[in-house]
XYZ file of N, CA and C in Angstrom:
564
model
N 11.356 -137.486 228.816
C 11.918 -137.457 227.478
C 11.276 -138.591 226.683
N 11.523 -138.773 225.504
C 11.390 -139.864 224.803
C 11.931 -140.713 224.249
N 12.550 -141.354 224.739
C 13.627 -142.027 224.839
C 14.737 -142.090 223.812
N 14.654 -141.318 223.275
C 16.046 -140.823 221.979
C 17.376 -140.952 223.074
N 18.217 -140.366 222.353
C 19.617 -140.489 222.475
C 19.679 -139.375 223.065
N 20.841 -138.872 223.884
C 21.098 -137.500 224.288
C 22.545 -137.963 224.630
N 23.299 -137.323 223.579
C 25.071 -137.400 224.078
C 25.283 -136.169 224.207
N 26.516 -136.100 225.619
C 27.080 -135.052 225.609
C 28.310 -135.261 225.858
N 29.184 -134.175 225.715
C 30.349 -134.575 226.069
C 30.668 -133.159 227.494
N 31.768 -134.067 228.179
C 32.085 -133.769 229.476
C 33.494 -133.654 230.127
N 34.549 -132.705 229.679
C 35.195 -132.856 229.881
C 36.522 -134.113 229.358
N 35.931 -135.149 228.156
C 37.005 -135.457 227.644
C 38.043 -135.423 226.614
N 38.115 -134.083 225.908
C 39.162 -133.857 225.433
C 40.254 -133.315 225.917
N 41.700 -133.460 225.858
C 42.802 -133.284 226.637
C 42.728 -131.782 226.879
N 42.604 -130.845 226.524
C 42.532 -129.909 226.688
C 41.637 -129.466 228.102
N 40.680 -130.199 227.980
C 39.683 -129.976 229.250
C 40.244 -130.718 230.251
N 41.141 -131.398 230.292
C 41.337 -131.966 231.640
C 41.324 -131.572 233.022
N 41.426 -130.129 233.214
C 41.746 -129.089 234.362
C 40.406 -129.736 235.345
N 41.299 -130.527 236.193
C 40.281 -130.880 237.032
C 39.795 -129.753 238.253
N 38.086 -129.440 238.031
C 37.207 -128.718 238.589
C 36.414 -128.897 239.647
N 36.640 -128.239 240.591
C 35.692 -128.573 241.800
C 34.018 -128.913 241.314
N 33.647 -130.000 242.340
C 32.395 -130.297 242.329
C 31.160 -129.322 242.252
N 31.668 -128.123 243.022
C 30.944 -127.063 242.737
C 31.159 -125.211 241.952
N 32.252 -126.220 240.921
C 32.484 -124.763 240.112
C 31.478 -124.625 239.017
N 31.281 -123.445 238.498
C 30.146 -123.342 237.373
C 30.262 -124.276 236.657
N 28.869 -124.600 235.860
C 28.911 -125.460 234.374
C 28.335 -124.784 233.443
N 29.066 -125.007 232.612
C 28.783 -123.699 231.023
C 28.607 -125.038 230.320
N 27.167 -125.185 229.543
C 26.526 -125.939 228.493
C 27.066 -125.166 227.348
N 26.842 -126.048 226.494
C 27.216 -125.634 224.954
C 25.923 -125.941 224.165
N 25.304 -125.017 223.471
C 24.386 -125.693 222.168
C 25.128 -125.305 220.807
N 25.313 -126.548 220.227
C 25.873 -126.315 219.147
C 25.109 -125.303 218.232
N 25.708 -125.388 216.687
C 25.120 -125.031 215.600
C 24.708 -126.174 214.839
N 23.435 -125.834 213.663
C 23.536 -126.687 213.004
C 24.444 -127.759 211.813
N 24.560 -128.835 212.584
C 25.039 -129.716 212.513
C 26.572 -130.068 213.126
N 26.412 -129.238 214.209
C 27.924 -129.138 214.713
C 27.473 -129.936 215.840
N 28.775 -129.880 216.823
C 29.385 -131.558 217.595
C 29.810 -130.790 218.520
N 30.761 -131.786 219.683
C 32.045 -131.204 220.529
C 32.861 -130.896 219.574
N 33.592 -131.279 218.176
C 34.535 -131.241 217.748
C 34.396 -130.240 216.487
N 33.983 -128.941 216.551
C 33.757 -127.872 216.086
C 35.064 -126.669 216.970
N 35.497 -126.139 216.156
C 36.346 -125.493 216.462
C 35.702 -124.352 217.467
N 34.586 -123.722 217.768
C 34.031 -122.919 218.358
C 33.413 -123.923 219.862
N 32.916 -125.077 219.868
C 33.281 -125.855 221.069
C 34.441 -126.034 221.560
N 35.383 -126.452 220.483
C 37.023 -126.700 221.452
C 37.041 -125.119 221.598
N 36.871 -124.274 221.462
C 37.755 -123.065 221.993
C 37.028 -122.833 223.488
N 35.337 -122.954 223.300
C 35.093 -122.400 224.260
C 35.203 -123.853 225.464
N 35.639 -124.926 225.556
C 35.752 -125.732 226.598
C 36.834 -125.725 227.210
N 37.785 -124.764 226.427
C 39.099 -125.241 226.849
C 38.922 -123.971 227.804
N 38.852 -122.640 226.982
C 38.587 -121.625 227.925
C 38.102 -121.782 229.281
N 36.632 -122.573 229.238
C 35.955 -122.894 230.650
C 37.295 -123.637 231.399
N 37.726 -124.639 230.997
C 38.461 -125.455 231.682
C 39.771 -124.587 232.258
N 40.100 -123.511 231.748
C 41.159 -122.769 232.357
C 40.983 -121.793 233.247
N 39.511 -121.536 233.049
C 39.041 -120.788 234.398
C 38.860 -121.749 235.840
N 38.913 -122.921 235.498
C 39.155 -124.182 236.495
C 36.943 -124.765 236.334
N 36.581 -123.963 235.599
C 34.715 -124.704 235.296
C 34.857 -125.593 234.855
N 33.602 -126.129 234.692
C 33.226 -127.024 234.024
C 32.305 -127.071 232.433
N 32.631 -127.758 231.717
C 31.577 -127.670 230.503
C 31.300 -128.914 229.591
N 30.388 -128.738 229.393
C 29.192 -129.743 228.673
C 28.757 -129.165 227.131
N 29.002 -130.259 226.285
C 28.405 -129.737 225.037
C 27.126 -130.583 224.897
N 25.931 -130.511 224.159
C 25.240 -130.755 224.596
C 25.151 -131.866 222.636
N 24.890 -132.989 222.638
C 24.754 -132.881 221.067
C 23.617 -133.339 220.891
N 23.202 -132.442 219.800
C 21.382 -132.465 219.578
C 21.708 -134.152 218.347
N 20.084 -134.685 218.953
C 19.714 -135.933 218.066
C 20.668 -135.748 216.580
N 21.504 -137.530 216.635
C 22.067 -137.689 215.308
C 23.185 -136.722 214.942
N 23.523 -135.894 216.250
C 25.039 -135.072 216.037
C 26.028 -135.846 217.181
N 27.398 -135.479 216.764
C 27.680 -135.528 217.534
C 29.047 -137.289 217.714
N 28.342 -137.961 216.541
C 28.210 -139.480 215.937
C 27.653 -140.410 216.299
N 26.263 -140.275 216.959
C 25.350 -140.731 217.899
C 24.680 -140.916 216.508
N 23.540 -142.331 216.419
C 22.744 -141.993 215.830
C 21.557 -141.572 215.741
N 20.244 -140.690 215.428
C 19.063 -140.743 216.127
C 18.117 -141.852 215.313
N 17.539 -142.421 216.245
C 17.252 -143.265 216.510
C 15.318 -143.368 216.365
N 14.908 -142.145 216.277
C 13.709 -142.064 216.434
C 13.111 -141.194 215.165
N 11.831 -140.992 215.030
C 11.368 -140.636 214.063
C 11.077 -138.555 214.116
N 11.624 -138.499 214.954
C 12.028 -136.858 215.249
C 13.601 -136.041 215.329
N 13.715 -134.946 214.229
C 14.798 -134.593 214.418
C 15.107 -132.921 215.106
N 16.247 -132.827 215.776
C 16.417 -131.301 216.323
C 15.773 -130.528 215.518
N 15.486 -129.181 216.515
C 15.225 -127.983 215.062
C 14.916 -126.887 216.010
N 15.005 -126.150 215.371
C 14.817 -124.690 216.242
C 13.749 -124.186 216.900
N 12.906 -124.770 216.872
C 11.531 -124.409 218.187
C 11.910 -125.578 219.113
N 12.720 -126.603 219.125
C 12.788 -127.604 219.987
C 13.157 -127.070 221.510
N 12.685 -126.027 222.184
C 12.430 -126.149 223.515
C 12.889 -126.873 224.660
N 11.893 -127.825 224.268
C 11.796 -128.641 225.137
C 12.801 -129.551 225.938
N 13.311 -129.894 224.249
C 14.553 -130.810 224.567
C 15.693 -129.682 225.105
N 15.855 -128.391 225.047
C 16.666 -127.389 225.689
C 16.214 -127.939 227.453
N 15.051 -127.856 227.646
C 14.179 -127.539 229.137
C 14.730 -128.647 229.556
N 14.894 -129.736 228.978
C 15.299 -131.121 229.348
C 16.552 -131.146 230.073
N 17.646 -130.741 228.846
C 19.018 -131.156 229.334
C 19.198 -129.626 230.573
N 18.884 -128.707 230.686
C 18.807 -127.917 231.771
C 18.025 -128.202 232.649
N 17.518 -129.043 233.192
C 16.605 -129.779 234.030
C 18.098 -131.141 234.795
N 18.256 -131.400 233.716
C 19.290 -132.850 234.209
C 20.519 -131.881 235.086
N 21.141 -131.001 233.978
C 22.400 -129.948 234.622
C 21.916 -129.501 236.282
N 20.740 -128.866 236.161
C 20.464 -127.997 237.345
C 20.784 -129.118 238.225
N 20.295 -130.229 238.044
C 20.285 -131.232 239.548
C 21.672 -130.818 240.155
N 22.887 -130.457 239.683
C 23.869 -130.578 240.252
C 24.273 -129.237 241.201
N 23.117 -128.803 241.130
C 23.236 -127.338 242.457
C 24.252 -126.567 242.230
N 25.051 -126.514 240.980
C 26.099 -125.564 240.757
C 25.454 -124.238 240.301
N 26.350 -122.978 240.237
C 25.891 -122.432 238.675
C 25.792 -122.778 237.929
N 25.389 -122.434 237.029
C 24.645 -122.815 235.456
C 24.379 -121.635 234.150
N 25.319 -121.904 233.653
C 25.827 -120.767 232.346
C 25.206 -121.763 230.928
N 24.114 -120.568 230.470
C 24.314 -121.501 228.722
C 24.370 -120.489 228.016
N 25.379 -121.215 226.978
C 25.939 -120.571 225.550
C 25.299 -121.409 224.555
N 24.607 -120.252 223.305
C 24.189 -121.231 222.216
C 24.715 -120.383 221.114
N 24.844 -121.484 220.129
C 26.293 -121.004 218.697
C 24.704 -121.083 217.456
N 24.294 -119.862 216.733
C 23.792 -120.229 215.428
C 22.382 -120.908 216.037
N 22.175 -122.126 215.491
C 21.085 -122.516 215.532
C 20.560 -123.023 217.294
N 22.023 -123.487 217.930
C 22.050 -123.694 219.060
C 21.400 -122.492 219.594
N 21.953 -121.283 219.366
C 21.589 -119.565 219.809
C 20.655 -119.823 220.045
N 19.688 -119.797 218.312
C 18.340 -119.426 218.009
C 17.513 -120.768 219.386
N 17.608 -121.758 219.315
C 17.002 -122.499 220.667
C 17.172 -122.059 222.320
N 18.148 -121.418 222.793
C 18.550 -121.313 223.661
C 16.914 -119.869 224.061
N 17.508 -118.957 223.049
C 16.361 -118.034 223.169
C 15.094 -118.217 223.297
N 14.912 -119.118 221.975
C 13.528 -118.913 222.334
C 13.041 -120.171 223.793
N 14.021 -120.716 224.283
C 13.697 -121.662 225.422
C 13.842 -120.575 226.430
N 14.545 -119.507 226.925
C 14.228 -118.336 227.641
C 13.332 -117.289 227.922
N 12.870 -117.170 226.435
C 11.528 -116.665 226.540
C 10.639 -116.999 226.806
N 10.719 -118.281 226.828
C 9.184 -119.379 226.846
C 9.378 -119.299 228.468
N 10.683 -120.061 229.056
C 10.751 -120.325 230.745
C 10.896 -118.871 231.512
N 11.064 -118.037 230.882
C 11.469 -116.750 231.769
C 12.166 -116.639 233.250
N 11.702 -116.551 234.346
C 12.453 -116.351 235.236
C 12.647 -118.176 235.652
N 12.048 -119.343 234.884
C 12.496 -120.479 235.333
C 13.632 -121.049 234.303
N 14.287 -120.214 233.729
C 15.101 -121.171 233.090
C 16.148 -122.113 233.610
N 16.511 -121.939 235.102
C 17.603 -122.383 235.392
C 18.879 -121.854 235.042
N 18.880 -120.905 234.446
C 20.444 -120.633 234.508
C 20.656 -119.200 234.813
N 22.248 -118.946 235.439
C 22.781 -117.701 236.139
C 22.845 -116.694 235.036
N 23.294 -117.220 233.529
C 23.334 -116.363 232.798
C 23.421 -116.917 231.386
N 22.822 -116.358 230.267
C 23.470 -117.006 228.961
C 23.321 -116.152 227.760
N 24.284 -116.945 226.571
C 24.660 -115.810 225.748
C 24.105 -116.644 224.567
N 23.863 -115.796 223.293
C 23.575 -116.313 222.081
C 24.452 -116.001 220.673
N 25.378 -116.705 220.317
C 26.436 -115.853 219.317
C 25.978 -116.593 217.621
N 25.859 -115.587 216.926
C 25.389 -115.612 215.437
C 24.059 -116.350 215.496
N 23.035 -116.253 215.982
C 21.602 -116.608 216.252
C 21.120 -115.996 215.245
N 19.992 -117.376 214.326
C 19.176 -116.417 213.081
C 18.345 -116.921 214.125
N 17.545 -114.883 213.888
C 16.385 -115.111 214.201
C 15.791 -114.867 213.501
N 15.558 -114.610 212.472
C 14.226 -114.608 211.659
C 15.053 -115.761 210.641
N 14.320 -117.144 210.960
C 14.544 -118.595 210.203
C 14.684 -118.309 208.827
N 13.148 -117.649 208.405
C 12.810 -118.002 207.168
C 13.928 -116.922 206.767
N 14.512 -116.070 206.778
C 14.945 -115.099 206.191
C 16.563 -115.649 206.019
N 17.208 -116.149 207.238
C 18.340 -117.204 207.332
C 18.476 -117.963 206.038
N 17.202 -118.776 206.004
C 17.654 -119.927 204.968
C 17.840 -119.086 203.767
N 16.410 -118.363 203.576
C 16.404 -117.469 202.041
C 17.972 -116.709 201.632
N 18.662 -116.385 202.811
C 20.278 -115.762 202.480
C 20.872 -117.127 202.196
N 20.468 -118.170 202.650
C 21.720 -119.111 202.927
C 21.259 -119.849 201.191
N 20.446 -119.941 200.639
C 19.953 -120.646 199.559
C 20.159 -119.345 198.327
N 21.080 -118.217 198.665
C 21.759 -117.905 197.227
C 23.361 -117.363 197.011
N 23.492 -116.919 196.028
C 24.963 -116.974 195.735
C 25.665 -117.931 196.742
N 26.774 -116.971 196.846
C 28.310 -117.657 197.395
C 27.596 -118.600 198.737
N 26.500 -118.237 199.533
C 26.189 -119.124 200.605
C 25.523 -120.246 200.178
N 25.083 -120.231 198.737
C 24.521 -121.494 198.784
C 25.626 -122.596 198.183
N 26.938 -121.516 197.908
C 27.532 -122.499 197.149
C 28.463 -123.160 198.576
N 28.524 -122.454 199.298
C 29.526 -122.905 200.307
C 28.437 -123.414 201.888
N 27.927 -122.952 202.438
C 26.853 -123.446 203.305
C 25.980 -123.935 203.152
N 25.296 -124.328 202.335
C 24.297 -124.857 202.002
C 24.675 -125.801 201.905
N 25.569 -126.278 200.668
C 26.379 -127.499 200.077
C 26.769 -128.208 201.180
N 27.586 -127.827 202.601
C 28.339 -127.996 203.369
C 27.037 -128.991 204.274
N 26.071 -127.655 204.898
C 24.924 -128.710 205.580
C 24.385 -129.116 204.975
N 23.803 -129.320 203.489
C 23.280 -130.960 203.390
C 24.488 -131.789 202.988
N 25.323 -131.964 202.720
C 26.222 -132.674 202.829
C 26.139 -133.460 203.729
N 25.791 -133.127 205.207
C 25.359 -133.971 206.033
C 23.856 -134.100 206.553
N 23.184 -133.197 206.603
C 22.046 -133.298 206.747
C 20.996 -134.223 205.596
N 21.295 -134.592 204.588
C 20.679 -135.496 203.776
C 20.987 -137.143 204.155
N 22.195 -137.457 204.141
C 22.519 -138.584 204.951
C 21.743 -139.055 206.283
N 21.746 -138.302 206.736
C 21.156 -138.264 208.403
C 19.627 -138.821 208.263
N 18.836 -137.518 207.526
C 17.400 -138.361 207.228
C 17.030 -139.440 206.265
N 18.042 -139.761 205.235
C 18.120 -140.848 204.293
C 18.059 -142.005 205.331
N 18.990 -141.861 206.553
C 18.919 -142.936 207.655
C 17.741 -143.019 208.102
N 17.524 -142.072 208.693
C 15.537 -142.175 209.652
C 14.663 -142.700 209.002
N 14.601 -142.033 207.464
C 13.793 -142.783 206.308
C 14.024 -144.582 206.069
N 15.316 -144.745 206.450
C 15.322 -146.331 206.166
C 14.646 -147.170 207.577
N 14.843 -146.199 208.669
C 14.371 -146.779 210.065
C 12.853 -146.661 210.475
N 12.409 -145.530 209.641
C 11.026 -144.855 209.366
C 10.918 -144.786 207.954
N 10.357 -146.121 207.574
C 9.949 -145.860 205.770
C 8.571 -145.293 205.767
N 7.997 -145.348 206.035
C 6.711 -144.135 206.297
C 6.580 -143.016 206.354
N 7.420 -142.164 206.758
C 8.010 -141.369 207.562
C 8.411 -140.468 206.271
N 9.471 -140.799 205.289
C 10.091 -139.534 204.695
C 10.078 -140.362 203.062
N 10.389 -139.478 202.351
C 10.247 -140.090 200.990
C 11.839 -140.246 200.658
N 12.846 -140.775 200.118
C 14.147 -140.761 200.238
C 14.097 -140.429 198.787
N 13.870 -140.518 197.722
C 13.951 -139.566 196.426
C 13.668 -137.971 196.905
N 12.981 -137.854 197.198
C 12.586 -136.080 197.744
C 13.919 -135.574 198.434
N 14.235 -136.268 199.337
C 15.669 -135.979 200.079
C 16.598 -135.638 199.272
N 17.061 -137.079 198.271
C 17.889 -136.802 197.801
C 18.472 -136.039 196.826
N 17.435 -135.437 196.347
C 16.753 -134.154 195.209
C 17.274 -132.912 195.717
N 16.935 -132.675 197.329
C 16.858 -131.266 197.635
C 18.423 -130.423 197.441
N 18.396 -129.407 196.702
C 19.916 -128.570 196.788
C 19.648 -127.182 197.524
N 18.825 -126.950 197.870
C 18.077 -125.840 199.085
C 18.008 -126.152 199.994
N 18.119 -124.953 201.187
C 17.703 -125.285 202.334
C 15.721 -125.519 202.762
N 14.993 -124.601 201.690
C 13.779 -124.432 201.484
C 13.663 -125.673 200.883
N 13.879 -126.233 199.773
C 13.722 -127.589 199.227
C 13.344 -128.738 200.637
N 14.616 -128.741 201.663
C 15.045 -129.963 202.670
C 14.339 -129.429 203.694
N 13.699 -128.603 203.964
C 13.136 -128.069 205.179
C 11.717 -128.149 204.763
C-alpha cells in the first residue's frame, strides 16, 4: 500500500455486538460515495450480518469515514487496487469472505472482479445501485431535481475534503477551481 489511512470499522456499534465465532463468514462493506459505517444502508446491513451470528467490516475509503486522507490521492471508481488490498488483508483470516458494494462502492467492487476473476478472494458478492456507465451517472446527477438534491448533498462534502489535500498539497489542486464547482462534471 502506500501508506494512506485505511479505517474500518469492526463490529463496534451496539447493534453488532453478537459475538461471532472466529470462523464465521465476513461480509465487507464498500460504501457509496461519500458514505461511512454510519450510513443507514451500513447500519442495516451490519446489524443483519451480526444476527446471522457473522461478522462484518465496513471498509472506509480515503478521507471517509472521519479519518483524514492524508495523501495526495483520493478514492474513485477504477480504484482496484485499493479493493485488492483490503481483500488481501480480510482473506488472511481463512474465513469465508462475502463482499457487498453500495453505488460507487458497487461500481469498484465490479470492476475489481473483473479485473481478479477467479482470484478475487471472495465466496460471493453483490453490487446494489452500481453506476456503471460513470459518465452517464454524473450527466443524470448534474440536472434537475438531482442536481438540486445530490449533487448539492456530495459536494457539500466532497469540496471540503479536497480544499484540505489542496492545503496539504498546494501544488496539487487549485482551491478557487474547487470552490467554484456546482457540477459533478465541473469537480471531477
Amino acid at each position: 500500500m502506500d501508506h494512506g489511512t485505511l479505517s474500518t470499522l469492526r463490529d463496534r456499534h451496539p447493534a453488532w455486538r453478537l459475538l461471532a465465532s472466529p470462523h464465521a463468514p465476513l461480509v465487507l462493506l464498500l460504501h457509496g460515495l461519500e458514505g461511512s459505517s454510519h450510513s443507514h444502508y451500513a447500519r442495516a446491513l451490519m446489524h443483519a450480518v451480526a444476527q446471522r451470528g457473522w461478522q462484518g467490516v465496513v471498509a472506509h475509503f480515503r478521507g471517509c469515514g472521519g479519518l483524514a486522507n492524508t495523501l495526495p490521492r483520493a478514492y474513485h471508481a477504477g480504484d482496484s487496487a485499493e479493493v485488492a488490498w483490503i481483500l488481501a488483508r480480510l482473506a488472511q483470516a481463512g474465513r469465508p469472505l462475502y463482499g457487498v458494494g453500495v453505488s460507487l462502492g458497487g461500481n469498484m467492487l465490479l470492476k475489481h472482479l473483473g479485473e481478479a476473476g477467479d482470484g478475487a478472494q471472495l465466496n460471493a458478492a453483490a453490487a446494489v445501485s452500481a453506476p456503471l456507465d460513470l459518465a452517464a451517472a454524473g450527466a443524470r446527477l448534474d440536472q434537475g431535481l438531482s442536481r438540486q438534491i445530490y449533487t448539492r448533498m456530495f459536494l457539500r462534502t466532497l469540496k471540503p475534503a479536497r480544499l484540505a489535500t489542496a492545503r496539504r498539497h498546494p501544488a496539487l489542486l487549485d482551491p478557487a477551481r474547487i470552490r467554484s464547482c456546482s457540477s459533478f462534471r465541473a469537480f471531477d
